[in-house]
CSV table of C-alpha atoms in Angstrom, one decimal:
chain,number,residue,atom,x,y,z
A,29,MET,CA,0.0,0.0,0.3
A,30,GLN,CA,2.9,2.1,0.8
A,31,LEU,CA,4.3,1.7,-2.5
A,32,ASN,CA,1.2,2.9,-4.6
A,33,SER,CA,1.3,6.2,-2.3
A,34,ILE,CA,5.0,6.6,-3.1
A,35,TYR,CA,4.1,6.3,-6.9
A,36,SER,CA,0.9,8.6,-6.7
A,37,TYR,CA,3.3,11.3,-5.2
A,38,ALA,CA,6.0,11.0,-7.6
A,39,LYS,CA,3.4,11.2,-10.7
A,40,ALA,CA,2.0,14.3,-8.9
A,41,PHE,CA,5.3,15.9,-8.4
A,42,ILE,CA,6.4,15.2,-12.3
A,43,LEU,CA,3.1,16.5,-13.3
A,44,ILE,CA,3.4,19.7,-11.3
A,45,THR,CA,7.1,20.1,-12.5
A,46,MET,CA,6.1,19.6,-16.4
A,47,VAL,CA,3.2,22.2,-15.8
A,48,LEU,CA,5.5,24.8,-14.1
A,49,THR,CA,8.2,24.2,-16.8
A,50,ILE,CA,5.6,24.7,-19.8
A,51,VAL,CA,4.2,27.9,-18.2
A,52,ALA,CA,7.9,29.1,-17.6
A,53,CYS,CA,8.9,28.5,-20.9
A,54,LYS,CA,6.0,30.3,-22.7
A,55,PRO,CA,7.3,32.9,-25.0
A,56,ALA,CA,6.1,36.5,-24.5
A,57,SER,CA,3.3,37.7,-26.6
A,58,VAL,CA,3.8,41.1,-28.3
A,59,ALA,CA,1.3,42.5,-25.7
A,60,GLU,CA,3.3,41.6,-22.7
A,61,ASN,CA,6.5,43.0,-24.2
A,62,PRO,CA,6.8,46.2,-22.5
A,63,ASN,CA,9.7,47.3,-25.0
A,64,PHE,CA,7.2,47.1,-28.0
A,65,LEU,CA,4.8,49.7,-28.5
A,66,LYS,CA,2.7,49.9,-31.3
A,67,GLN,CA,2.7,54.0,-31.1
A,68,ASP,CA,6.6,53.9,-31.4
A,69,THR,CA,6.4,53.5,-35.2
A,70,LEU,CA,2.7,54.2,-36.2
A,71,ASP,CA,0.7,57.3,-35.4
A,72,ASP,CA,-2.8,56.9,-36.3
A,73,THR,CA,-4.3,59.7,-34.3
A,74,HIS,CA,-5.8,61.6,-37.2
A,75,PRO,CA,-8.8,59.6,-38.4
A,76,ARG,CA,-7.7,60.2,-42.0
A,77,ILE,CA,-4.1,59.6,-42.1
A,78,ARG,CA,-1.7,57.2,-40.8
A,79,LEU,CA,2.0,58.0,-40.3
A,80,VAL,CA,4.2,54.9,-40.3
A,81,LEU,CA,7.9,55.3,-39.5
A,82,GLY,CA,10.0,52.8,-41.4
A,83,SER,CA,13.3,53.3,-39.4
A,84,GLU,CA,13.7,53.0,-35.8
A,85,LYS,CA,15.8,55.8,-35.3
A,86,LEU,CA,13.2,58.3,-36.3
A,87,VAL,CA,11.0,57.1,-33.3
A,88,GLY,CA,10.4,60.1,-31.2
A,89,ASN,CA,12.0,62.3,-33.7
A,90,ILE,CA,9.6,62.8,-36.5
A,91,ARG,CA,5.7,63.7,-36.0
A,92,MET,CA,2.9,64.8,-38.2
A,93,ALA,CA,1.7,68.6,-38.0
A,94,ASN,CA,-1.0,70.7,-39.5
A,95,ILE,CA,-3.1,67.9,-41.4
A,96,LYS,CA,-5.5,69.4,-44.0
A,97,PHE,CA,-7.8,67.6,-46.4
A,98,ARG,CA,-10.0,69.1,-49.0
A,99,LYS,CA,-11.9,68.2,-52.2
A,100,VAL,CA,-10.2,69.4,-55.5
A,101,GLY,CA,-13.1,68.3,-58.0
A,102,LEU,CA,-14.0,64.9,-57.5
A,103,PHE,CA,-10.5,64.3,-55.9
A,104,THR,CA,-9.4,64.3,-52.5
A,105,GLN,CA,-6.3,66.3,-51.7
A,106,ALA,CA,-4.1,66.1,-48.5
A,107,GLN,CA,-1.8,68.3,-46.9
A,108,ILE,CA,0.7,66.8,-44.3
A,109,GLY,CA,3.2,68.6,-42.2
A,110,ILE,CA,6.1,66.5,-41.2
A,111,GLN,CA,8.2,67.9,-38.3
A,112,ASN,CA,11.6,67.1,-37.2
A,113,LEU,CA,11.7,67.2,-33.2
A,114,SER,CA,15.4,66.4,-33.1
A,115,ASP,CA,18.4,68.6,-33.1
A,116,VAL,CA,19.7,66.2,-36.1
A,117,ARG,CA,19.4,66.8,-39.7
A,118,TYR,CA,17.7,64.2,-41.6
A,119,ASN,CA,17.8,63.2,-45.1
A,120,LEU,CA,14.6,61.1,-45.4
A,121,GLU,CA,12.3,59.5,-48.1
A,122,TYR,CA,8.6,59.4,-48.0
A,123,LYS,CA,5.9,57.5,-49.8
A,124,VAL,CA,2.2,58.1,-49.9
A,125,GLU,CA,-0.5,55.5,-50.6
A,126,TRP,CA,-4.3,56.0,-50.6
A,127,GLU,CA,-7.1,54.2,-49.0
A,128,ASP,CA,-10.9,54.2,-49.4
A,129,MET,CA,-13.3,55.1,-46.4
A,130,ASP,CA,-13.1,51.4,-45.4
A,131,GLY,CA,-9.4,51.4,-45.5
A,132,PHE,CA,-9.0,49.3,-48.5
A,133,MET,CA,-5.8,50.3,-50.4
A,134,LEU,CA,-6.5,52.0,-53.6
A,135,ASP,CA,-2.9,53.2,-55.0
A,136,GLN,CA,0.1,50.9,-54.2
A,137,SER,CA,2.3,52.6,-56.7
A,138,GLY,CA,3.8,55.1,-54.3
A,139,VAL,CA,7.2,56.3,-55.4
A,140,TRP,CA,9.8,57.0,-52.6
A,141,GLN,CA,10.6,60.8,-52.4
A,142,ARG,CA,13.5,62.2,-51.1
A,143,PHE,CA,13.4,65.3,-48.7
A,144,THR,CA,15.6,66.7,-46.1
A,145,LEU,CA,14.5,67.9,-42.6
A,146,ALA,CA,16.6,70.6,-40.5
A,147,PRO,CA,16.6,70.4,-36.9
A,148,THR,CA,12.9,71.5,-35.7
A,149,GLN,CA,11.9,72.1,-39.2
A,150,ILE,CA,8.3,71.2,-40.5
A,151,ASP,CA,8.1,70.4,-44.2
A,152,THR,CA,4.9,70.3,-45.9
A,153,VAL,CA,3.8,67.6,-48.6
A,154,THR,CA,0.9,67.9,-50.7
A,155,THR,CA,-0.6,64.9,-52.4
A,156,THR,CA,-4.1,64.4,-54.4
A,157,GLY,CA,-5.8,61.0,-54.5
A,158,LYS,CA,-5.7,59.3,-58.3
A,159,VAL,CA,-9.1,58.0,-57.8
A,160,THR,CA,-12.5,59.6,-56.6
A,161,GLU,CA,-12.9,57.0,-53.8
A,162,ALA,CA,-9.2,58.1,-52.1
A,163,TYR,CA,-10.1,59.2,-48.6
A,164,LYS,CA,-7.5,58.2,-46.3
A,165,VAL,CA,-3.7,58.4,-46.5
A,166,VAL,CA,-0.9,56.0,-45.3
A,167,PHE,CA,2.3,58.2,-45.0
A,168,THR,CA,5.5,56.3,-44.6
A,169,VAL,CA,8.9,58.0,-43.6
A,170,ARG,CA,12.2,56.1,-43.7
A,171,LEU,CA,15.7,56.8,-43.6
A,172,PRO,CA,17.1,56.2,-47.1
A,173,ASP,CA,18.4,52.5,-47.8
A,174,ASP,CA,20.0,52.6,-51.0
A,175,PRO,CA,23.1,51.0,-51.9
A,176,PHE,CA,24.3,53.3,-54.6
A,177,ILE,CA,24.3,56.5,-52.1
A,178,ILE,CA,26.3,54.6,-49.7
A,179,ASN,CA,28.8,53.5,-52.5
A,180,ASN,CA,28.9,57.0,-53.6
A,181,LYS,CA,29.9,58.0,-50.0
A,182,TYR,CA,32.7,55.6,-49.8
A,183,GLN,CA,34.1,56.1,-53.1
A,184,LYS,CA,34.5,59.8,-52.5
């Protein structure tokens, strides 16, 4: 009778150890990771525009300002101010993509455009949707990732 009791305790001990090991080894989800915040690289505080920061170095240094929308005939035009909050001069690229009222992409043919922001400068970008359904804007800003630029710097 005592042998069965020892086996029962051993089984219970092994089961508890396995459960604790599984719980302890569980990977942390994105929501549980305090180092990851959605708002770090995405600013969707305005109902019709979403700013996406495509480079980690821009987080906390670039923001939207003075956002305006208007109708130009049947098309929608947006004017977006981009402000450099840092003391560093940035050479940047931006891309504009338009969505309809429901958030479906209409124009994914955005071309990367280069611009420079001096410290504390606000630059304004004006864009017009190419279709009448254009309503919202996804505005992506990043540091240039161009191997030709890097090669030219090293060659000079």
